[in-house]
């Protein structure tokens, strides 16, 4: 498993700039690049990355996507004077040439391809390229929207050619639709293109009909182009996360890409004059963390837009910090997507239902019989309460945004814990001991008895249990004090250990403890006070205990063929967990688990985005290989092997849907469709 994060930056790409006055293009300034790089340096992130130099993209590489004519026009501008440059620029929508534009655009292509090579060769696990001019609007034969060559599209074609890849995912979180990328791949089933973008029912630039949710791709490419239009401004963290949970991630895991490339525009972040959205920088840490679980961690992040320098810089730092494996900061704001976002999510799920197995049994029923698009939900002027009140009155007040971000980021950028994982040195742990892991000393017996005496004392009979509880307390203390990020212990009775850990954590001051228990939980703590939220994944309903707001029993029997747990994790567990916003996560695996190792690995991998990645795992001590898998995940030594993808059965989809319908008012991140008649 490769490790390390590449950072590609070349100051020469700041020489491209606007020579005349143009109110549309004057936001695409060189400082976008230099101030992002300075921000990375100020957070000591540059020195933690592997430096990979940029290079010029060759003409041949550019011709993988663009026409010879386009290349020749671009080349000819190097020797033009200002008058001629202005005239050529006027042939395009929102583009400007400078004498150094061609050189910078070739460096942007080359930097992108250098990143692809570094990741595909295993020199690094992932990385980011800070480039300009950006790329996702440029087309085979045209510059457009500040873009001359489509860096990301060339990278995808290059990777297919050089590495024989057959499945590449492009995620475009820039706030504008990358129509250039869509046109290039819309008939190509080997490249899955996902874009969300400010749309406002075709009002917002580039105001294209083909940017709407029903542009699903053409011919063999049908289903491989996903457009999620935002029909209102002010979209925030919960809208973006909901889009990942209910649209992108289930599709991405079914697609099972060999490489993930991000068209990483940060104009979808708060304060940006173009996007007018409300998402705060830390949300990009979560989006990055999710994409790191795909393609065995092979992730290339390429800069596109982003015009508020402070917002851009903070978001770039959040992205790189996460690529480096740092804990994911708590996402801020109310975890409730707005009505307009849920409508867009519902529409794009309905439009893609024919193309993806995971959607086969999802009911978009009352939308189904409406054949033409016009019947699809349009945003009724939904009542203001479901619209996001915008934190910043208008994003153009740059100073106000600067101050907001100054304060906001203060309590987010916590120091990286010295070591990542504490363990009890249980058998099998020698396999993964590394500088990231610390063995904790056992706690002495009397101390443990004192701690446990309050409750369950009668259950703690033998020494072995006492000792395992002891080391568990030590680990929980270290996690609480942020001396470690996470911890893992084995136990002769995981159910007892989990119950004790939950009580102890609450007593230590964790106010919201999420517990995901796989297997037969035996004893279920009282969750009425809301200080715990328990999701018990079990084979059959626990004795008489039905689901309620803070306790869910999710009946699941692993599929013999492979891993069908994605829909449960993405469609239910994560939305509930993100709605709950825990400050500690306890994952426990008891006896006779009903879930495969790959399903549990998926759960552990994706749930690390919560509680600032504070996780305590306790595993039945008979499960040595599971323990090692989970420990490696917690250390960050490997991305999990999720096994063979198996789509969920109708029965399992219905079970998730029933829980979703029952609890989507309490846990609003579960929402992915609006009920008819609202
Ligand atoms: C990859 O490019 C990054 C970007 O998507 O941010 C470019 C935005 C161009 C925005 C052009 N606005 C034209 C308004 C015309 N009334
Ligand atoms: Zn943009």
XYZ file of C-alpha atoms and ligand atoms in Angstrom:
695
model
C 0.000 0.000 0.000
C 1.630 3.249 -1.135
C 1.936 6.085 1.338
C 2.627 9.798 1.159
C 0.857 12.771 -0.389
C 2.248 14.600 -3.430
C 1.988 18.377 -3.735
C 2.608 19.899 -7.158
C 3.039 23.657 -7.480
C 5.080 25.795 -9.846
C 5.178 29.550 -9.337
C 5.475 30.079 -13.094
C 1.743 29.384 -13.370
C 1.156 32.762 -11.711
C 2.433 34.641 -14.801
C -0.852 34.180 -16.728
C -2.966 37.243 -16.002
C -5.589 39.628 -17.380
C -4.055 42.589 -19.231
C -7.223 44.612 -19.796
C -10.394 45.346 -17.836
C -12.960 42.573 -17.952
C -15.403 42.360 -14.995
C -16.132 38.722 -15.786
C -12.568 37.407 -15.878
C -10.916 39.690 -13.343
C -11.551 37.270 -10.457
C -9.184 34.651 -11.907
C -6.020 36.214 -10.450
C -2.503 34.758 -9.975
C -2.783 35.245 -6.190
C -5.275 32.356 -6.153
C -2.305 30.033 -6.553
C 0.347 31.818 -4.532
C -1.887 32.536 -1.524
C -3.096 28.919 -1.436
C 0.494 27.736 -1.397
C 1.388 30.265 1.313
C -1.546 29.066 3.412
C -0.299 25.461 3.079
C 3.144 26.622 4.232
C 1.694 28.530 7.179
C 0.035 25.320 8.414
C 3.323 23.392 7.909
C 1.627 21.172 5.345
C 4.051 21.724 2.453
C 6.920 20.084 4.330
C 4.768 17.024 5.105
C 4.050 16.429 1.422
C 6.216 14.752 -1.228
C 7.315 17.455 -3.653
C 6.731 16.441 -7.268
C 7.824 18.933 -9.952
C 5.506 20.191 -12.652
C 6.428 19.695 -16.313
C 5.038 20.886 -19.638
C 2.257 18.738 -21.031
C 3.328 17.644 -24.515
C 1.377 18.531 -27.645
C 0.580 14.839 -28.041
C -0.898 14.717 -24.564
C -3.006 17.813 -25.237
C -4.233 16.241 -28.489
C -5.672 13.341 -26.444
C -8.618 15.685 -25.865
C -8.247 18.832 -27.960
C -8.248 19.418 -31.714
C -5.072 20.380 -33.561
C -6.765 23.658 -34.486
C -7.367 24.496 -30.816
C -3.768 23.689 -29.984
C -2.457 25.821 -32.870
C -4.593 28.833 -31.904
C -3.353 28.577 -28.315
C 0.263 28.236 -29.461
C 0.013 31.234 -31.774
C -0.913 33.591 -28.906
C 2.573 33.480 -27.359
C 3.900 36.174 -29.668
C 0.788 38.366 -29.859
C 0.539 41.939 -28.599
C -2.207 43.051 -26.239
C -4.551 44.120 -29.045
C -4.274 40.776 -30.808
C -4.609 38.876 -27.509
C -7.816 40.767 -26.742
C -9.224 39.980 -30.166
C -8.521 36.258 -29.945
C -9.943 36.147 -26.426
C -13.206 37.603 -27.651
C -13.813 34.425 -29.668
C -14.535 32.607 -26.406
C -17.000 32.855 -23.540
C -15.179 34.164 -20.464
C -11.557 33.542 -21.430
C -8.474 35.762 -21.610
C -5.047 35.205 -23.176
C -1.735 36.581 -21.911
C 1.578 35.959 -23.733
C 2.416 33.361 -21.068
C -1.016 31.682 -21.062
C 0.003 28.893 -23.427
C 3.101 28.085 -21.345
C 1.079 28.134 -18.099
C -1.647 25.954 -19.601
C 0.935 23.382 -20.680
C 2.409 23.443 -17.173
C -1.089 22.936 -15.743
C -1.547 19.873 -17.967
C 1.936 18.569 -17.149
C 1.503 19.101 -13.405
C -1.734 17.130 -13.547
C -0.113 14.254 -15.436
C 2.846 14.249 -13.054
C 0.359 13.704 -10.238
C -1.323 10.842 -12.111
C 2.083 9.198 -12.646
C 3.133 9.648 -9.020
C -0.102 8.017 -7.811
C -0.289 5.256 -10.425
C 3.370 4.322 -9.943
C 2.881 4.007 -6.186
C 5.439 6.750 -5.462
C 2.663 8.340 -3.351
C -0.820 7.269 -2.251
C -2.584 10.476 -3.298
C -1.888 14.154 -3.972
C -2.918 17.632 -5.030
C -1.881 19.797 -7.978
C -2.286 23.573 -7.610
C -2.691 24.699 -11.228
C -3.980 27.546 -13.342
C -5.448 28.217 -15.850
C -8.093 25.701 -14.712
C -9.692 23.178 -17.031
C -13.212 21.811 -16.639
C -14.986 24.262 -18.999
C -12.586 23.889 -21.911
C -13.759 21.749 -24.807
C -12.230 19.867 -27.725
C -12.114 22.940 -29.871
C -12.672 25.879 -27.524
C -11.425 27.734 -24.486
C -14.180 28.672 -22.025
C -14.734 29.926 -18.481
C -11.068 30.759 -17.689
C -10.045 27.319 -19.067
C -7.739 26.649 -22.033
C -6.895 22.921 -21.807
C -9.049 20.468 -19.864
C -6.415 19.245 -17.390
C -8.649 16.638 -15.744
C -10.044 15.265 -19.015
C -6.527 14.911 -20.432
C -5.492 13.170 -17.202
C -8.300 10.623 -17.557
C -7.471 9.871 -21.217
C -3.770 9.690 -20.311
C -4.409 7.250 -17.453
C -6.535 5.007 -19.682
C -3.839 4.960 -22.353
C -0.736 4.626 -20.187
C -2.111 2.403 -17.403
C -4.878 0.572 -19.261
C -7.480 1.788 -16.789
C -11.101 0.954 -17.576
C -12.955 2.776 -14.785
C -12.080 6.330 -13.779
C -14.269 8.482 -11.538
C -14.154 12.267 -11.949
C -15.774 14.191 -9.076
C -16.305 17.881 -9.866
C -17.166 19.823 -6.694
C -16.506 23.201 -8.297
C -19.652 25.341 -8.092
C -19.838 25.630 -11.904
C -20.837 22.805 -14.228
C -17.808 21.350 -15.999
C -19.666 21.155 -19.290
C -16.350 20.707 -21.089
C -15.663 17.489 -19.202
C -19.247 16.340 -19.711
C -19.033 16.803 -23.490
C -15.725 14.952 -23.667
C -16.934 11.835 -21.803
C -20.702 11.760 -22.263
C -20.572 8.674 -24.504
C -17.754 7.010 -22.566
C -18.782 4.397 -19.951
C -15.197 4.096 -18.692
C -15.292 7.604 -17.196
C -17.997 8.343 -14.616
C -18.398 12.119 -14.351
C -20.180 13.613 -11.332
C -20.759 17.336 -11.016
C -22.831 19.481 -8.707
C -23.240 23.105 -9.676
C -25.178 26.274 -9.044
C -27.968 26.129 -11.618
C -31.055 28.053 -10.454
C -33.186 26.410 -13.113
C -30.736 27.306 -15.890
C -30.413 30.929 -14.780
C -26.792 30.590 -13.633
C -23.796 30.490 -16.022
C -23.179 28.632 -18.301
C -27.002 28.350 -18.310
C -27.149 25.116 -20.268
C -30.104 22.765 -20.544
C -27.619 19.873 -20.560
C -26.433 20.818 -17.059
C -29.682 19.588 -15.533
C -30.205 16.266 -13.705
C -31.681 14.504 -16.746
C -28.427 14.731 -18.751
C -27.391 11.176 -17.870
C -24.957 10.528 -20.733
C -25.416 9.312 -24.322
C -25.370 5.912 -26.005
C -23.055 3.540 -24.149
C -22.310 6.392 -21.757
C -25.845 6.491 -20.350
C -25.742 6.485 -16.560
C -22.112 7.641 -16.477
C -22.832 11.359 -16.396
C -24.374 12.614 -13.152
C -25.471 16.246 -12.831
C -26.738 17.493 -9.475
C -28.067 21.041 -10.008
C -28.388 23.404 -7.017
C -31.466 25.485 -7.760
C -30.856 27.860 -4.871
C -27.780 29.570 -3.440
C -26.820 29.181 0.213
C -26.266 25.435 0.029
C -24.242 24.264 3.027
C -22.365 21.380 4.610
C -25.429 19.199 5.144
C -26.544 19.579 1.509
C -23.113 18.562 0.240
C -22.898 15.579 2.610
C -26.433 14.480 1.678
C -25.438 14.582 -1.998
C -22.512 12.281 -1.215
C -24.519 9.860 0.932
C -27.577 9.609 -1.330
C -26.163 10.065 -4.840
C -22.395 10.002 -5.391
C -20.996 7.443 -2.948
C -23.448 4.565 -3.568
C -22.822 4.999 -7.313
C -19.059 5.336 -6.874
C -18.788 2.128 -4.826
C -20.883 0.236 -7.379
C -18.718 1.664 -10.193
C -15.601 0.619 -8.236
C -13.134 3.013 -9.948
C -9.436 2.227 -10.393
C -8.557 5.908 -10.028
C -10.403 8.965 -8.685
C -9.677 12.465 -10.034
C -11.253 15.537 -8.430
C -11.993 18.719 -10.359
C -11.471 20.556 -7.129
C -13.032 23.974 -7.347
C -13.535 25.798 -4.027
C -15.939 28.422 -5.327
C -18.541 26.063 -3.795
C -17.272 27.222 -0.408
C -18.506 30.032 1.811
C -17.608 33.590 0.862
C -17.043 32.911 -2.814
C -18.540 35.662 -5.001
C -19.356 33.215 -7.800
C -20.926 30.422 -5.752
C -22.781 32.347 -3.022
C -22.842 29.083 -1.072
C -22.455 28.497 2.693
C -20.332 25.360 2.970
C -17.372 25.857 5.326
C -13.799 24.695 4.621
C -13.900 21.612 6.865
C -16.583 20.016 4.672
C -13.900 19.457 2.025
C -12.024 17.328 4.549
C -15.077 15.051 4.763
C -15.584 14.908 0.981
C -11.883 14.106 0.519
C -11.986 11.469 3.281
C -14.884 9.674 1.573
C -13.151 9.624 -1.829
C -9.946 8.293 -0.216
C -11.801 5.035 0.485
C -12.181 4.335 -3.256
C -9.659 2.967 -5.799
C -7.422 1.701 -2.982
C -6.751 5.301 -2.018
C -5.542 6.415 -5.474
C -6.849 9.996 -5.476
C -5.643 12.984 -7.577
C -7.022 16.397 -6.570
C -6.665 19.087 -9.257
C -7.472 22.745 -8.556
C -10.248 24.343 -10.642
C -12.043 27.473 -9.370
C -12.183 29.385 -6.082
C -12.118 33.207 -5.947
C -12.291 34.211 -2.316
C -8.624 33.909 -1.398
C -9.088 33.164 2.317
C -11.913 30.675 1.764
C -9.934 29.064 -1.059
C -6.778 28.792 1.043
C -8.521 27.281 4.069
C -10.346 24.749 1.902
C -7.145 23.754 0.102
C -5.501 23.193 3.512
C -8.421 21.103 4.757
C -8.105 18.966 1.615
C -4.346 18.427 1.892
C -4.516 17.777 5.656
C -7.004 14.981 4.993
C -4.970 13.549 2.112
C -2.105 13.308 4.629
C -4.296 11.133 6.870
C -4.926 13.681 9.635
C -8.085 13.327 11.756
C -11.142 14.787 10.025
C -12.471 17.888 11.850
C -16.040 18.024 13.131
C -18.299 19.464 10.425
C -20.193 22.550 11.616
C -23.781 23.621 11.162
C -27.213 22.076 11.445
C -27.243 18.627 9.856
C -30.395 19.135 7.789
C -30.415 19.457 3.998
C -32.795 22.102 2.660
C -35.891 21.225 0.663
C -34.421 22.407 -2.632
C -31.359 20.199 -2.134
C -33.518 17.171 -1.289
C -35.601 17.775 -4.419
C -32.473 17.878 -6.588
C -31.181 14.718 -4.919
C -34.511 13.002 -5.489
C -34.614 14.054 -9.139
C -31.124 12.850 -9.960
C -31.793 9.516 -8.203
C -34.956 9.109 -10.265
C -33.129 10.008 -13.482
C -30.393 7.427 -12.805
C -32.630 4.644 -11.512
C -32.498 2.743 -14.837
C -28.686 2.643 -14.862
C -27.525 1.642 -11.361
C -28.231 -1.572 -9.446
C -28.149 0.153 -6.064
C -31.099 2.272 -7.223
C -33.091 -0.617 -8.701
C -35.290 -1.075 -5.667
C -35.227 2.519 -4.419
C -38.694 3.792 -4.905
C -39.000 6.980 -6.856
C -42.443 5.574 -7.406
C -44.628 8.612 -7.575
C -42.068 10.183 -9.882
C -41.841 7.089 -12.034
C -45.101 7.434 -13.902
C -44.311 11.023 -14.764
C -42.551 10.477 -18.041
C -41.555 13.960 -19.166
C -39.096 15.985 -17.163
C -41.409 18.917 -16.708
C -43.361 16.828 -14.248
C -40.241 16.289 -12.169
C -40.196 18.241 -8.962
C -39.357 21.871 -9.386
C -38.639 23.899 -6.339
C -41.952 25.247 -5.325
C -41.168 28.480 -3.532
C -40.677 26.300 -0.515
C -41.386 27.861 2.828
C -38.372 29.847 4.071
C -37.867 27.588 7.100
C -36.462 24.895 4.843
C -34.119 27.353 3.151
C -30.735 27.999 4.700
C -30.449 31.375 6.324
C -27.202 32.575 4.808
C -24.559 33.065 7.471
C -22.992 35.871 5.540
C -25.474 38.398 4.222
C -23.639 38.651 0.940
C -20.459 36.923 -0.056
C -19.128 40.055 -1.663
C -18.308 41.508 1.730
C -14.809 40.031 1.650
C -13.581 41.493 4.910
C -16.612 40.157 6.781
C -15.981 36.704 5.284
C -12.298 36.930 6.235
C -13.207 37.633 9.842
C -15.817 34.859 9.912
C -13.275 32.367 8.577
C -10.574 33.581 10.983
C -12.796 32.707 13.937
C -14.313 29.619 12.349
C -10.989 27.959 11.544
C -9.506 28.736 14.992
C -11.274 25.883 16.723
C -10.956 23.519 13.791
C -7.273 23.169 13.016
C -6.283 21.065 16.032
C -2.735 19.659 16.274
C -2.142 16.202 14.883
C -1.942 13.709 17.813
C 1.612 12.377 18.301
C 0.502 8.813 17.665
C -2.521 7.547 15.877
C -3.584 4.349 17.636
C -3.352 2.895 21.104
C -3.781 -0.838 21.576
C -3.691 -3.288 24.409
C -0.958 -5.347 22.781
C -3.481 -8.083 22.305
C -2.325 -11.113 20.370
C -1.862 -10.460 16.690
C -1.077 -6.817 17.249
C 2.632 -7.372 16.635
C 1.679 -7.587 12.956
C 0.959 -3.930 12.635
C 2.985 -2.288 15.395
C 4.640 0.745 13.925
C 5.595 4.208 15.030
C 1.900 5.082 14.733
C 0.882 2.609 17.413
C 1.424 2.724 21.156
C 1.036 -0.210 23.489
C -0.777 0.834 26.604
C 0.210 -0.576 29.966
C -2.361 -2.645 31.777
C -4.252 -0.950 34.570
C -3.934 -2.683 37.929
C -6.780 -4.852 39.093
C -7.953 -2.867 42.075
C -8.243 0.309 40.009
C -10.358 -1.545 37.470
C -12.593 -3.048 40.100
C -13.135 0.418 41.513
C -14.117 1.778 38.112
C -16.419 -1.124 37.341
C -17.827 -1.566 40.806
C -20.546 0.994 40.083
C -22.178 -1.228 37.531
C -21.894 -4.649 35.930
C -19.654 -5.614 38.878
C -21.564 -8.858 39.146
C -20.792 -9.628 35.509
C -17.064 -9.094 35.806
C -15.959 -12.404 37.222
C -12.709 -13.550 35.799
C -9.336 -11.846 35.749
C -9.118 -11.896 31.956
C -12.156 -9.682 31.644
C -10.910 -7.397 34.388
C -7.567 -6.970 32.652
C -9.171 -6.289 29.268
C -11.458 -3.709 30.874
C -8.446 -2.164 32.517
C -6.580 -1.566 29.314
C -9.786 -0.303 27.734
C -10.046 2.415 30.363
C -6.466 3.433 29.693
C -7.173 3.721 25.977
C -10.367 5.722 26.484
C -8.489 8.149 28.722
C -5.830 8.645 26.045
C -8.465 9.277 23.404
C -10.251 11.746 25.653
C -7.019 13.619 26.352
C -6.303 13.625 22.594
C -2.989 11.864 23.253
C -4.076 9.412 20.590
C -6.575 9.646 17.800
C -8.141 6.207 18.196
C -7.696 2.886 19.962
C -8.459 -0.809 19.731
C -8.791 -3.573 22.297
C -9.870 -7.200 22.287
C -12.170 -8.580 24.911
C -13.436 -11.985 26.007
C -16.883 -10.402 26.120
C -17.151 -7.502 23.655
C -20.758 -6.877 24.668
C -19.781 -6.279 28.287
C -16.740 -4.212 27.307
C -18.838 -2.062 24.983
C -21.454 -1.433 27.652
C -18.761 -0.520 30.170
C -16.946 1.672 27.618
C -20.148 3.577 26.845
C -20.911 4.220 30.514
C -17.299 5.170 31.212
C -17.104 7.536 28.211
C -20.259 9.364 29.234
C -18.925 9.626 32.759
C -15.621 10.960 31.382
C -17.611 13.738 29.760
C -18.288 12.618 26.199
C -21.742 14.053 25.673
C -22.716 12.167 22.555
C -21.295 8.689 22.133
C -22.151 6.747 18.989
C -21.977 2.990 19.346
C -22.163 0.677 16.354
C -22.435 -2.877 17.631
C -22.099 -5.800 15.218
C -23.511 -9.066 16.481
C -25.540 -10.065 19.497
C -25.414 -7.139 21.940
C -26.927 -9.068 24.887
C -27.128 -6.028 27.210
C -28.494 -2.752 25.865
C -27.784 0.386 27.921
C -30.559 2.887 28.443
C -30.326 5.568 25.751
C -33.155 7.823 26.861
C -30.913 10.724 27.822
C -29.565 10.936 24.293
C -25.963 10.756 25.477
C -25.589 7.549 23.520
C -26.885 6.502 20.142
C -26.714 2.793 19.481
C -26.957 1.093 16.101
C -27.039 -2.658 16.608
C -26.428 -4.607 13.414
C -27.772 -8.004 14.308
C -29.195 -11.037 12.638
C -32.559 -10.867 14.339
C -34.526 -8.341 16.353
C -33.123 -8.116 19.881
C -35.545 -9.507 22.393
C -38.474 -7.198 22.117
C -36.377 -4.071 21.747
C -37.773 -2.044 18.855
C -35.961 0.864 17.232
C -36.377 4.304 18.690
C -34.644 7.652 18.307
C -31.400 6.624 19.991
C -31.465 2.877 19.509
C -31.658 1.103 16.155
C -31.581 -2.590 15.560
C -30.709 -3.102 11.928
C -31.298 -6.685 10.931
C -28.690 -7.727 8.391
C -27.328 -11.041 7.196
C -24.170 -10.725 5.171
C -24.497 -11.886 1.580
C -22.638 -15.079 0.783
C -21.459 -13.722 -2.584
C -19.807 -10.574 -1.310
C -20.344 -7.228 0.343
C -23.842 -5.786 0.131
C -23.481 -3.523 3.148
C -22.862 -0.285 1.201
C -26.523 0.720 1.101
C -26.833 0.267 4.874
C -23.698 2.300 5.640
C -24.335 5.062 3.096
C -28.124 5.128 3.174
C -28.655 4.755 6.889
C -25.712 4.521 9.314
C -23.717 7.556 8.099
C -26.760 9.846 7.694
C -27.893 9.011 11.229
C -24.368 9.283 12.618
C -23.727 12.644 10.909
C -27.096 13.925 12.120
C -26.149 12.930 15.668
C -22.703 14.586 15.493
C -21.024 12.320 18.086
C -17.864 13.293 19.911
C -16.770 9.695 20.321
C -17.480 6.595 18.270
C -17.353 3.097 19.747
C -17.324 0.226 17.288
C -17.824 -3.201 18.834
C -17.933 -6.639 17.257
C -19.448 -9.326 19.426
C -19.722 -13.097 19.067
C -21.349 -14.697 16.011
C -21.077 -11.556 13.947
C -23.511 -11.459 11.035
C -21.367 -9.197 8.899
C -18.336 -10.031 6.785
C -14.903 -8.521 7.436
C -15.285 -6.400 4.278
C -18.594 -4.982 5.504
C -17.094 -4.128 8.881
C -14.033 -2.615 7.177
C -16.314 -0.387 5.086
C -18.065 0.739 8.245
C -14.817 1.523 10.099
C -13.284 3.293 7.091
C -16.233 5.608 6.474
C -17.091 6.336 10.067
C -13.663 7.842 10.741
C -14.995 11.162 9.480
C -16.977 11.564 12.695
C -15.992 12.750 16.154
C -12.699 14.175 14.853
C -11.836 10.553 13.984
C -11.994 9.575 17.673
C -12.853 5.872 17.553
C -12.595 3.148 20.144
C -12.879 -0.354 18.673
C -13.438 -3.412 20.837
C -13.382 -6.813 19.168
C -14.245 -10.257 20.490
C -10.864 -11.843 21.164
C -11.640 -14.843 18.970
C -11.594 -12.577 15.886
C -7.856 -12.208 15.283
C -7.907 -11.433 11.548
C -10.778 -8.981 11.942
C -8.878 -7.280 14.742
C -5.824 -6.910 12.509
C -7.916 -5.519 9.635
C -9.577 -2.962 11.862
C -6.291 -2.000 13.516
C -4.629 -1.404 10.137
C -7.552 0.807 9.141
C -7.318 2.824 12.355
C -3.587 3.294 11.879
C -4.249 4.354 8.299
C -1.903 1.703 7.007
C -4.295 0.549 4.339
C -7.493 1.346 2.645
C -9.879 -1.485 3.231
C -10.573 -4.207 0.727
C -14.324 -3.969 0.449
C -14.655 -7.329 -1.269
C -16.935 -8.093 -4.179
C -19.666 -5.484 -4.586
C -23.114 -6.998 -4.263
C -26.153 -4.765 -4.770
C -28.753 -4.830 -1.988
C -31.777 -7.070 -2.337
C -35.284 -5.616 -2.507
C -35.876 -6.835 1.018
C -32.792 -5.085 2.398
C -33.575 -1.857 0.539
C -37.080 -1.930 1.969
C -35.695 -2.390 5.454
C -33.464 0.672 5.091
C -36.313 2.634 3.549
C -38.652 1.762 6.403
C -36.122 3.001 8.969
C -35.512 6.110 6.852
C -39.222 6.918 6.589
C -39.682 6.368 10.296
C -36.773 8.500 11.502
C -36.049 11.108 8.807
C -37.756 13.803 10.842
C -35.501 13.151 13.836
C -32.333 12.521 11.822
C -32.685 14.796 8.825
C -29.608 13.598 6.960
C -31.708 10.535 6.128
C -33.835 12.666 3.792
C -33.377 11.922 0.113
C -36.851 12.514 -1.210
C -39.688 14.905 -0.458
C -43.002 13.332 0.324
C -45.631 13.912 -2.315
C -47.923 16.823 -1.737
C -45.622 18.891 0.492
C -12.531 25.656 -14.195
O -12.875 27.022 -14.115
C -13.184 27.366 -12.856
C -14.546 27.998 -12.829
O -15.546 27.015 -12.988
O -14.672 28.543 -11.538
C -14.664 29.062 -13.935
C -15.882 29.898 -13.739
C -16.117 30.806 -14.942
C -17.202 31.798 -14.606
C -17.560 32.614 -15.805
N -18.676 33.504 -15.463
C -19.214 34.094 -16.682
C -20.415 34.960 -16.316
C -21.060 35.474 -17.559
N -22.226 36.283 -17.188
Zn -16.097 27.343 -10.753
